[in-house]
Amino acid sequence: MSHPALLKSIEEGVTLLGHEKDIRSELAQNPKSIVVLDDDPTGTQTVYDVPVITEWTEEILENELLKSPVFFILTNSRSLQVDKADALGELIGSRLQKLAKKHQKKLLIISRSDSTLRGHYPNEVDALVKGMGLSKIKHILAPAFFEGGRYTYDDVHYVKEGNEFVPAAKTPFAADNTFGYSASNLKDWIVEKSEGRVNKSQIASVSVQTLRNATSEEIKSIIEQPKTTHIIANATCYADLQVLALAILKSKDALVFRTAASFVNAISGIALKPCLTKNEILKNTSSNGALVVIGSYVPKTTAQLAYLKERSNAFFLELDVTHISNIEDFCNELVQLVQKANDYLKTGEDVVVFTSRKVIKGATKKESLEIVNRVSNALISFVKKVRVRPKYILAKGGITSSDVATKGLNVRRANVMGQVLKGVPVWQLGNEAKFPDMPYIVFPGNVGDETALHELISLLK
């Protein structure tokens, strides 16, 4: 649908001044440790020079809390069944709270999730709060992600497709086998997701108009209303989120955040910077080819793969998941694919390994998630068996990129270098990884138009 009021709001937003300096000054006066629990690795898609850790022992968390004012913990909780996601949230919450007390740090904890509203909510945020031992705490919901064309206006969350603004519930993402939903209005969405446990009267919202016209004190008073438990952040540009962030940083209320990636920049005062160049990404020259691993099934990824196949002279290797239950056949196929990949990479050819595109659906949401994880395990085995060091690895899809990083490449800590395209982060892997220092590109399944994957691979050719 075309939406003149939303479009006008976006256009006006471009002319507004940013507030990074004010936010950095507020954080300098009242320091906060900003910890982002990322339910898959795509949340680093707007930041740079920020570490990502993939383990959460007390020792690792303590080390990071003492040296990094902002850091990501890659929980990959979107791939977990609901009880495991809750247990993980509770565990990390309790460890962070204990360490914050020990070192007298003020915590600001963000549960970063999908900008198209797929994920464990509100349960994993409630579990995080429970782990922190806090009772009265408000949720701030801010799914706007401008780099990916996601805007929240009049409490409705929109996904930009071409020149249209589609209410989120009318996109293919809302039909997700595990995390589907029917409401685009975020107040209704919270009621739906909480299965009615959250009453609509408890949910407040801050409109774009308020963010652009009210004082910080007035915005703070909306946040601090005593009967409110959940607050919707409307936003169509970074200045909107930054104005909200300033009011939040000045508020005395206990707050926890469920947001997309753009909010992380806003609350931490990280200014936007241009996308990385080929030379910045490929610092070490290599005559080997690149490895592209595609697991995501969203229609956008399938379209990008089809576009790439027509125009690229890379070698395409299909992992047929239709017989994933026949272990022997499947393992034999995997061994043959790995051999081909090693041969091609050695001769400098790019290799694209992708799962067959037919989605195998389980009888329940739980079963569907199990199948997704089984397919992801096959891709991990593939990456583990690759012997030739690629010049870079690109993984497409949230669960895929998380599993390839942590299980396939043994990544424990990485540094986010920046973005190669809007919303597509590049990590530099740590020394413990299977391929130390290698650029690792996390390409979300739901980002970019159909040309984006081809554009990226051509850029790094």
Short mmCIF file of C-alpha atoms in Angstrom, two decimals:
data_model
loop_
_atom_site.label_atom_id
_atom_site.label_comp_id
_atom_site.label_asym_id
_atom_site.label_seq_id
_atom_site.Cartn_x
_atom_site.Cartn_y
_atom_site.Cartn_z
CA MET A 1 0.00 0.00 0.00
CA SER A 2 1.14 3.56 -0.56
CA HIS A 3 1.10 5.55 2.65
CA PRO A 4 1.44 9.35 2.10
CA ALA A 5 1.63 10.25 5.83
CA LEU A 6 4.35 7.65 6.48
CA LEU A 7 6.32 8.69 3.40
CA LYS A 8 6.09 12.37 4.47
CA SER A 9 7.31 11.42 7.95
CA ILE A 10 10.31 9.55 6.48
CA GLU A 11 11.16 12.47 4.16
CA GLU A 12 10.93 14.99 7.00
CA GLY A 13 13.06 12.68 9.16
CA VAL A 14 15.95 12.97 6.69
CA THR A 15 16.19 16.72 7.44
CA LEU A 16 16.29 16.33 11.25
CA LEU A 17 19.54 16.76 13.17
CA GLY A 18 21.02 13.75 14.97
CA HIS A 19 21.63 13.64 18.73
CA GLU A 20 24.73 11.38 18.94
CA LYS A 21 26.73 14.05 20.82
CA ASP A 22 24.01 14.56 23.43
CA ILE A 23 23.71 10.80 23.93
CA ARG A 24 27.49 10.32 24.25
CA SER A 25 27.64 13.23 26.70
CA GLU A 26 24.80 11.72 28.79
CA LEU A 27 26.59 8.34 28.82
CA ALA A 28 29.87 10.03 29.81
CA GLN A 29 28.14 11.65 32.81
CA ASN A 30 26.12 8.56 33.74
CA PRO A 31 27.93 5.53 32.29
CA LYS A 32 25.92 2.43 31.38
CA SER A 33 27.15 -0.95 30.20
CA ILE A 34 25.08 -1.63 27.09
CA VAL A 35 24.73 -5.38 26.62
CA VAL A 36 22.88 -6.69 23.56
CA LEU A 37 21.57 -10.25 23.67
CA ASP A 38 21.22 -11.12 20.01
CA ASP A 39 18.83 -13.93 19.15
CA ASP A 40 20.74 -14.47 15.90
CA PRO A 41 23.94 -12.85 14.53
CA THR A 42 22.24 -10.36 12.23
CA GLY A 43 21.77 -7.76 14.99
CA THR A 44 25.28 -6.42 14.43
CA GLN A 45 24.03 -5.01 11.10
CA THR A 46 24.37 -1.31 12.04
CA VAL A 47 27.40 -1.11 14.38
CA TYR A 48 31.20 -1.19 13.97
CA ASP A 49 34.24 -1.64 16.26
CA VAL A 50 32.01 -3.55 18.65
CA PRO A 51 32.82 -7.06 19.94
CA VAL A 52 30.55 -10.10 19.70
CA ILE A 53 30.99 -12.98 22.13
CA THR A 54 29.46 -16.41 21.60
CA GLU A 55 29.96 -17.81 25.13
CA TRP A 56 28.65 -16.53 28.46
CA THR A 57 30.62 -18.09 31.29
CA GLU A 58 30.94 -15.69 34.23
CA GLU A 59 34.62 -15.19 33.42
CA ILE A 60 33.95 -14.24 29.77
CA LEU A 61 31.07 -11.92 30.70
CA GLU A 62 33.14 -10.27 33.42
CA ASN A 63 36.06 -9.70 31.07
CA GLU A 64 33.78 -8.09 28.45
CA LEU A 65 31.88 -6.02 31.00
CA LEU A 66 35.16 -4.52 32.27
CA LYS A 67 36.61 -3.63 28.88
CA SER A 68 33.71 -2.95 26.47
CA PRO A 69 31.06 -0.26 27.05
CA VAL A 70 28.91 -1.89 24.33
CA PHE A 71 29.02 -5.58 23.36
CA PHE A 72 26.86 -8.28 21.80
CA ILE A 73 26.22 -11.75 23.18
CA LEU A 74 25.22 -14.09 20.38
CA THR A 75 22.63 -16.33 22.07
CA ASN A 76 21.03 -17.65 18.87
CA SER A 77 17.93 -18.18 21.00
CA ARG A 78 15.65 -17.99 17.94
CA SER A 79 16.82 -21.50 17.06
CA LEU A 80 15.91 -22.85 20.52
CA GLN A 81 12.63 -24.31 21.67
CA VAL A 82 10.72 -21.96 23.98
CA ASP A 83 11.72 -23.57 27.32
CA LYS A 84 15.42 -23.54 26.38
CA ALA A 85 15.23 -19.91 25.20
CA ASP A 86 13.66 -18.94 28.55
CA ALA A 87 16.25 -20.87 30.58
CA LEU A 88 19.05 -19.17 28.64
CA GLY A 89 17.57 -15.68 29.15
CA GLU A 90 17.24 -16.34 32.88
CA LEU A 91 20.82 -17.65 33.18
CA ILE A 92 22.44 -14.73 31.32
CA GLY A 93 20.26 -12.22 33.21
CA SER A 94 21.35 -13.58 36.59
CA ARG A 95 25.06 -13.65 35.62
CA LEU A 96 25.01 -10.10 34.26
CA GLN A 97 23.20 -8.77 37.34
CA LYS A 98 25.66 -10.49 39.70
CA LEU A 99 28.68 -9.05 37.82
CA ALA A 100 27.13 -5.58 37.58
CA LYS A 101 26.68 -5.58 41.36
CA LYS A 102 30.24 -6.78 41.90
CA HIS A 103 31.75 -4.05 39.70
CA GLN A 104 29.12 -1.36 40.40
CA LYS A 105 28.07 -1.12 36.75
CA LYS A 106 24.70 0.16 35.59
CA LEU A 107 23.27 -2.22 33.01
CA LEU A 108 21.18 -1.39 29.98
CA ILE A 109 20.09 -4.68 28.47
CA ILE A 110 18.69 -5.02 24.97
CA SER A 111 17.10 -8.18 23.63
CA ARG A 112 17.80 -7.66 19.92
CA SER A 113 15.47 -9.54 17.64
CA ASP A 114 14.13 -9.66 14.12
CA SER A 115 12.85 -6.42 12.57
CA THR A 116 10.03 -8.41 10.96
CA LEU A 117 8.84 -9.51 14.43
CA ARG A 118 9.86 -13.17 14.44
CA GLY A 119 11.21 -14.52 17.73
CA HIS A 120 10.45 -15.57 21.31
CA TYR A 121 8.54 -12.63 22.73
CA PRO A 122 7.57 -11.67 25.41
CA ASN A 123 8.66 -14.86 27.17
CA GLU A 124 12.44 -14.59 26.71
CA VAL A 125 12.48 -10.95 27.82
CA ASP A 126 10.38 -11.88 30.86
CA ALA A 127 12.88 -14.69 31.56
CA LEU A 128 15.80 -12.25 31.32
CA VAL A 129 14.08 -9.92 33.82
CA LYS A 130 13.38 -12.87 36.15
CA GLY A 131 17.05 -13.85 36.01
CA MET A 132 18.03 -10.30 36.93
CA GLY A 133 15.80 -10.55 40.00
CA LEU A 134 13.72 -7.53 38.99
CA SER A 135 9.97 -7.44 39.45
CA LYS A 136 8.58 -4.13 38.17
CA ILE A 137 10.25 -3.40 34.87
CA LYS A 138 8.85 -1.97 31.64
CA HIS A 139 9.41 -3.38 28.17
CA ILE A 140 10.25 -0.90 25.42
CA LEU A 141 9.50 -2.33 21.98
CA ALA A 142 11.38 -0.66 19.10
CA PRO A 143 11.46 -2.85 15.95
CA ALA A 144 12.26 0.02 13.52
CA PHE A 145 15.25 -0.85 11.32
CA PHE A 146 15.77 1.84 8.72
CA GLU A 147 18.59 0.13 6.81
CA GLY A 148 16.17 -2.70 6.04
CA GLY A 149 13.13 -0.49 5.34
CA ARG A 150 11.21 -1.18 8.58
CA TYR A 151 9.26 1.71 10.07
CA THR A 152 6.78 2.05 12.93
CA TYR A 153 4.10 4.71 12.49
CA ASP A 154 0.85 5.17 14.43
CA ASP A 155 1.79 1.96 16.29
CA VAL A 156 1.73 -0.11 13.06
CA HIS A 157 4.95 -1.78 11.94
CA TYR A 158 5.64 -1.56 8.18
CA VAL A 159 8.05 -3.39 5.88
CA LYS A 160 9.07 -1.49 2.75
CA GLU A 161 8.92 -3.67 -0.37
CA GLY A 162 9.88 -1.74 -3.51
CA ASN A 163 7.83 1.46 -3.27
CA GLU A 164 5.13 -0.06 -1.08
CA PHE A 165 4.82 -0.04 2.71
CA VAL A 166 3.34 -3.38 3.75
CA PRO A 167 1.93 -3.86 7.28
CA ALA A 168 4.18 -6.53 8.84
CA ALA A 169 1.38 -9.10 9.29
CA LYS A 170 0.74 -9.05 5.52
CA THR A 171 4.36 -10.03 4.67
CA PRO A 172 5.65 -13.62 4.20
CA PHE A 173 7.58 -13.21 7.49
CA ALA A 174 4.28 -13.25 9.43
CA ALA A 175 3.57 -16.72 8.00
CA ASP A 176 6.70 -18.15 9.69
CA ASN A 177 6.09 -21.78 10.72
CA THR A 178 7.35 -21.16 14.27
CA PHE A 179 6.94 -17.44 14.92
CA GLY A 180 3.92 -16.45 12.82
CA TYR A 181 1.49 -13.71 13.89
CA SER A 182 -1.61 -11.86 12.63
CA ALA A 183 -1.35 -8.29 14.07
CA SER A 184 0.59 -5.39 12.52
CA ASN A 185 -0.48 -2.91 15.19
CA LEU A 186 2.16 -3.45 17.88
CA LYS A 187 -0.29 -3.04 20.77
CA ASP A 188 -2.39 -5.87 19.31
CA TRP A 189 0.80 -7.81 18.52
CA ILE A 190 1.93 -7.71 22.18
CA VAL A 191 -1.54 -8.90 23.30
CA GLU A 192 -1.41 -11.68 20.66
CA LYS A 193 2.15 -12.74 21.54
CA SER A 194 1.44 -12.73 25.28
CA GLU A 195 -1.70 -14.79 24.60
CA GLY A 196 -3.75 -12.14 26.40
CA ARG A 197 -1.60 -12.00 29.55
CA VAL A 198 -0.72 -8.39 28.73
CA ASN A 199 -3.80 -6.16 28.68
CA LYS A 200 -4.00 -3.47 26.00
CA SER A 201 -4.67 -0.83 28.69
CA GLN A 202 -1.15 -1.48 30.08
CA ILE A 203 0.50 -0.61 26.75
CA ALA A 204 1.51 2.99 26.00
CA SER A 205 3.17 4.38 22.90
CA VAL A 206 5.31 7.36 21.95
CA SER A 207 4.22 8.77 18.59
CA VAL A 208 6.55 10.21 15.95
CA GLN A 209 4.78 13.55 16.38
CA THR A 210 5.55 13.53 20.12
CA LEU A 211 9.20 12.65 19.51
CA ARG A 212 9.54 15.58 17.13
CA ASN A 213 7.59 18.18 19.11
CA ALA A 214 7.72 17.35 22.84
CA THR A 215 10.47 18.04 25.38
CA SER A 216 12.64 15.28 26.83
CA GLU A 217 10.76 15.70 30.15
CA GLU A 218 7.38 15.20 28.44
CA ILE A 219 8.61 12.03 26.71
CA LYS A 220 10.08 10.81 30.02
CA SER A 221 6.68 11.30 31.68
CA ILE A 222 5.06 8.97 29.09
CA ILE A 223 7.70 6.32 29.81
CA GLU A 224 7.25 6.72 33.57
CA GLN A 225 3.44 6.37 33.74
CA PRO A 226 2.91 4.06 36.73
CA LYS A 227 0.31 1.71 35.19
CA THR A 228 2.23 1.16 31.94
CA THR A 229 4.13 -2.11 31.50
CA HIS A 230 4.93 -1.98 27.75
CA ILE A 231 5.82 0.99 25.54
CA ILE A 232 5.76 1.08 21.73
CA ALA A 233 8.44 3.24 20.10
CA ASN A 234 7.23 4.74 16.84
CA ALA A 235 10.09 5.88 14.60
CA THR A 236 10.68 6.65 10.93
CA CYS A 237 14.27 7.99 11.22
CA TYR A 238 17.31 7.82 13.50
CA ALA A 239 16.56 11.21 15.11
CA ASP A 240 13.26 9.75 16.43
CA LEU A 241 15.03 6.86 18.13
CA GLN A 242 17.76 9.17 19.48
CA VAL A 243 15.23 11.57 21.06
CA LEU A 244 13.60 8.56 22.72
CA ALA A 245 17.02 7.22 23.79
CA LEU A 246 17.89 10.51 25.51
CA ALA A 247 14.64 10.45 27.50
CA ILE A 248 15.33 6.79 28.41
CA LEU A 249 18.88 7.53 29.58
CA LYS A 250 17.52 10.30 31.85
CA SER A 251 14.68 8.16 33.23
CA LYS A 252 14.90 6.54 36.66
CA ASP A 253 12.47 3.75 35.72
CA ALA A 254 13.67 0.15 35.36
CA LEU A 255 13.52 -0.62 31.63
CA VAL A 256 14.36 -3.56 29.38
CA PHE A 257 14.38 -3.42 25.60
CA ARG A 258 13.17 -5.59 22.72
CA THR A 259 14.44 -3.91 19.59
CA ALA A 260 15.88 -4.28 16.11
CA ALA A 261 19.40 -3.18 15.21
CA SER A 262 18.88 0.58 14.66
CA PHE A 263 18.03 1.16 18.33
CA VAL A 264 21.45 -0.15 19.39
CA ASN A 265 23.13 2.72 17.50
CA ALA A 266 20.68 5.25 18.91
CA ILE A 267 21.07 4.34 22.60
CA SER A 268 24.87 3.97 22.42
CA GLY A 269 25.53 7.13 20.37
CA ILE A 270 27.18 5.21 17.51
CA ALA A 271 27.09 7.45 14.44
CA LEU A 272 26.38 5.94 11.04
CA LYS A 273 29.30 5.49 8.69
CA PRO A 274 29.66 4.48 5.03
CA CYS A 275 29.74 0.83 3.98
CA LEU A 276 33.13 -0.89 3.93
CA THR A 277 35.18 -1.03 0.73
CA LYS A 278 36.62 -4.19 -0.80
CA ASN A 279 40.12 -3.25 0.43
CA GLU A 280 38.90 -2.68 3.98
CA ILE A 281 37.28 -6.14 4.03
CA LEU A 282 39.90 -8.19 2.16
CA LYS A 283 43.03 -6.94 3.92
CA ASN A 284 44.92 -10.22 3.41
CA THR A 285 45.25 -11.16 -0.24
CA SER A 286 44.24 -14.71 -1.11
CA SER A 287 44.12 -16.55 -4.42
CA ASN A 288 41.45 -18.93 -3.08
CA GLY A 289 37.76 -18.57 -3.88
CA ALA A 290 35.03 -17.39 -1.51
CA LEU A 291 32.52 -19.71 0.18
CA VAL A 292 28.84 -18.72 0.26
CA VAL A 293 26.51 -20.80 2.47
CA ILE A 294 22.75 -20.33 1.97
CA GLY A 295 20.29 -21.83 4.44
CA SER A 296 17.52 -19.23 4.77
CA TYR A 297 14.17 -20.17 3.20
CA VAL A 298 12.41 -16.80 3.17
CA PRO A 299 11.17 -15.89 -0.35
CA LYS A 300 13.62 -12.97 -0.48
CA THR A 301 16.64 -15.30 -0.14
CA THR A 302 15.27 -17.71 -2.75
CA ALA A 303 14.84 -14.79 -5.19
CA GLN A 304 18.40 -13.59 -4.48
CA LEU A 305 19.76 -17.08 -5.09
CA ALA A 306 17.87 -17.38 -8.40
CA TYR A 307 19.22 -13.98 -9.53
CA LEU A 308 22.76 -14.97 -8.56
CA LYS A 309 22.55 -18.31 -10.41
CA GLU A 310 21.60 -16.57 -13.66
CA ARG A 311 24.47 -14.10 -13.54
CA SER A 312 27.38 -15.61 -11.64
CA ASN A 313 30.06 -18.02 -12.81
CA ALA A 314 30.53 -19.37 -9.29
CA PHE A 315 30.07 -23.12 -8.74
CA PHE A 316 26.67 -23.97 -7.24
CA LEU A 317 26.36 -27.03 -5.01
CA GLU A 318 22.87 -28.07 -3.90
CA LEU A 319 22.39 -29.91 -0.62
CA ASP A 320 19.18 -31.88 -1.16
CA VAL A 321 17.32 -31.76 2.16
CA THR A 322 14.27 -33.68 0.95
CA HIS A 323 15.88 -36.93 2.12
CA ILE A 324 17.40 -35.52 5.31
CA SER A 325 15.82 -38.35 7.33
CA ASN A 326 17.88 -40.96 5.41
CA ILE A 327 21.16 -40.41 7.26
CA GLU A 328 23.38 -42.69 5.13
CA ASP A 329 22.41 -41.15 1.77
CA PHE A 330 22.61 -37.69 3.23
CA CYS A 331 26.13 -38.21 4.65
CA ASN A 332 27.39 -39.61 1.35
CA GLU A 333 26.04 -36.59 -0.50
CA LEU A 334 27.70 -34.26 2.01
CA VAL A 335 31.13 -35.89 1.57
CA GLN A 336 30.94 -35.50 -2.22
CA LEU A 337 29.90 -31.84 -1.97
CA VAL A 338 32.80 -31.04 0.40
CA GLN A 339 35.30 -32.64 -1.98
CA LYS A 340 34.01 -30.52 -4.86
CA ALA A 341 34.07 -27.36 -2.72
CA ASN A 342 37.71 -27.92 -1.70
CA ASP A 343 38.72 -28.48 -5.33
CA TYR A 344 36.97 -25.35 -6.60
CA LEU A 345 38.14 -23.07 -3.75
CA LYS A 346 41.75 -24.12 -4.34
CA THR A 347 41.58 -23.01 -7.97
CA GLY A 348 40.25 -19.57 -6.96
CA GLU A 349 36.59 -20.25 -7.85
CA ASP A 350 33.75 -18.98 -5.67
CA VAL A 351 31.54 -21.76 -4.30
CA VAL A 352 27.85 -21.35 -3.38
CA VAL A 353 26.41 -24.21 -1.33
CA PHE A 354 22.65 -23.98 -0.81
CA THR A 355 19.90 -26.11 0.65
CA SER A 356 17.21 -27.31 -1.78
CA ARG A 357 14.41 -24.76 -1.75
CA LYS A 358 11.44 -26.99 -0.85
CA VAL A 359 10.48 -26.17 2.73
CA ILE A 360 9.85 -29.30 4.75
CA LYS A 361 7.22 -28.45 7.33
CA GLY A 362 6.67 -30.27 10.61
CA ALA A 363 3.25 -31.12 12.04
CA THR A 364 3.81 -28.60 14.86
CA LYS A 365 5.83 -25.39 15.38
CA LYS A 366 8.23 -27.42 17.52
CA GLU A 367 8.73 -30.01 14.76
CA SER A 368 9.25 -27.29 12.13
CA LEU A 369 12.00 -25.77 14.28
CA GLU A 370 13.60 -29.22 14.70
CA ILE A 371 13.72 -29.66 10.90
CA VAL A 372 15.26 -26.17 10.47
CA ASN A 373 17.94 -27.13 13.00
CA ARG A 374 18.65 -30.48 11.31
CA VAL A 375 19.23 -28.69 8.00
CA SER A 376 21.47 -26.18 9.77
CA ASN A 377 23.48 -29.08 11.28
CA ALA A 378 24.13 -30.40 7.78
CA LEU A 379 25.56 -27.02 6.73
CA ILE A 380 27.73 -26.97 9.89
CA SER A 381 29.13 -30.41 8.98
CA PHE A 382 29.88 -29.10 5.50
CA VAL A 383 31.80 -26.06 6.83
CA LYS A 384 33.68 -28.20 9.39
CA LYS A 385 34.92 -30.49 6.62
CA VAL A 386 36.13 -27.70 4.27
CA ARG A 387 39.96 -27.76 4.36
CA VAL A 388 40.83 -24.91 1.98
CA ARG A 389 40.73 -21.45 3.61
CA PRO A 390 38.30 -19.29 1.58
CA LYS A 391 39.12 -15.59 1.04
CA TYR A 392 35.89 -14.92 2.96
CA ILE A 393 32.80 -16.83 4.05
CA LEU A 394 29.30 -15.43 3.58
CA ALA A 395 26.42 -17.10 5.43
CA LYS A 396 22.83 -16.30 4.44
CA GLY A 397 20.11 -16.55 7.08
CA GLY A 398 20.05 -15.99 10.85
CA ILE A 399 20.20 -19.52 12.27
CA THR A 400 22.56 -20.55 9.44
CA SER A 401 25.04 -17.73 10.08
CA SER A 402 25.02 -18.33 13.83
CA ASP A 403 25.60 -22.06 13.55
CA VAL A 404 28.26 -21.70 10.84
CA ALA A 405 30.12 -19.20 13.05
CA THR A 406 29.94 -20.92 16.43
CA LYS A 407 29.78 -24.62 15.50
CA GLY A 408 31.33 -24.72 12.03
CA LEU A 409 34.13 -22.16 12.51
CA ASN A 410 34.52 -22.33 16.32
CA VAL A 411 34.15 -18.54 16.74
CA ARG A 412 34.31 -17.43 20.40
CA ARG A 413 34.82 -13.70 19.93
CA ALA A 414 34.74 -11.54 16.82
CA ASN A 415 34.98 -7.85 16.02
CA VAL A 416 32.28 -6.17 13.94
CA MET A 417 34.20 -4.29 11.23
CA GLY A 418 31.13 -2.56 9.76
CA GLN A 419 28.72 -3.27 6.91
CA VAL A 420 29.40 -4.31 3.33
CA LEU A 421 25.85 -3.36 2.23
CA LYS A 422 23.19 -1.64 4.31
CA GLY A 423 22.13 -4.11 7.00
CA VAL A 424 24.80 -6.72 6.13
CA PRO A 425 27.55 -6.91 8.80
CA VAL A 426 31.15 -8.09 8.36
CA TRP A 427 32.97 -9.70 11.29
CA GLN A 428 36.68 -10.25 11.66
CA LEU A 429 37.08 -13.65 13.28
CA GLY A 430 39.25 -14.14 16.38
CA ASN A 431 42.46 -16.19 16.69
CA GLU A 432 40.64 -19.23 18.06
CA ALA A 433 38.49 -19.63 14.93
CA LYS A 434 39.05 -22.33 12.32
CA PHE A 435 40.20 -19.60 9.91
CA PRO A 436 41.69 -16.85 12.15
CA ASP A 437 41.23 -13.20 11.11
CA MET A 438 39.07 -14.17 8.15
CA PRO A 439 36.22 -11.81 7.11
CA TYR A 440 32.87 -13.43 7.88
CA ILE A 441 29.80 -11.86 6.29
CA VAL A 442 26.46 -12.30 8.05
CA PHE A 443 23.76 -11.78 5.41
CA PRO A 444 20.26 -11.75 6.98
CA GLY A 445 17.63 -13.74 5.09
CA ASN A 446 15.23 -10.78 4.98
CA VAL A 447 17.58 -7.96 3.82
CA GLY A 448 18.15 -6.48 0.34
CA ASP A 449 16.33 -6.74 -2.98
CA GLU A 450 16.82 -9.67 -5.38
CA THR A 451 20.08 -8.18 -6.76
CA ALA A 452 21.76 -7.70 -3.34
CA LEU A 453 23.60 -11.03 -3.04
CA HIS A 454 24.95 -10.78 -6.59
CA GLU A 455 25.97 -7.17 -5.97
CA LEU A 456 27.89 -8.11 -2.83
CA ILE A 457 29.78 -11.04 -4.39
CA SER A 458 30.63 -8.91 -7.45
CA LEU A 459 31.95 -6.15 -5.17
CA LEU A 460 34.39 -8.55 -3.50
CA LYS A 461 35.42 -10.36 -6.71
#
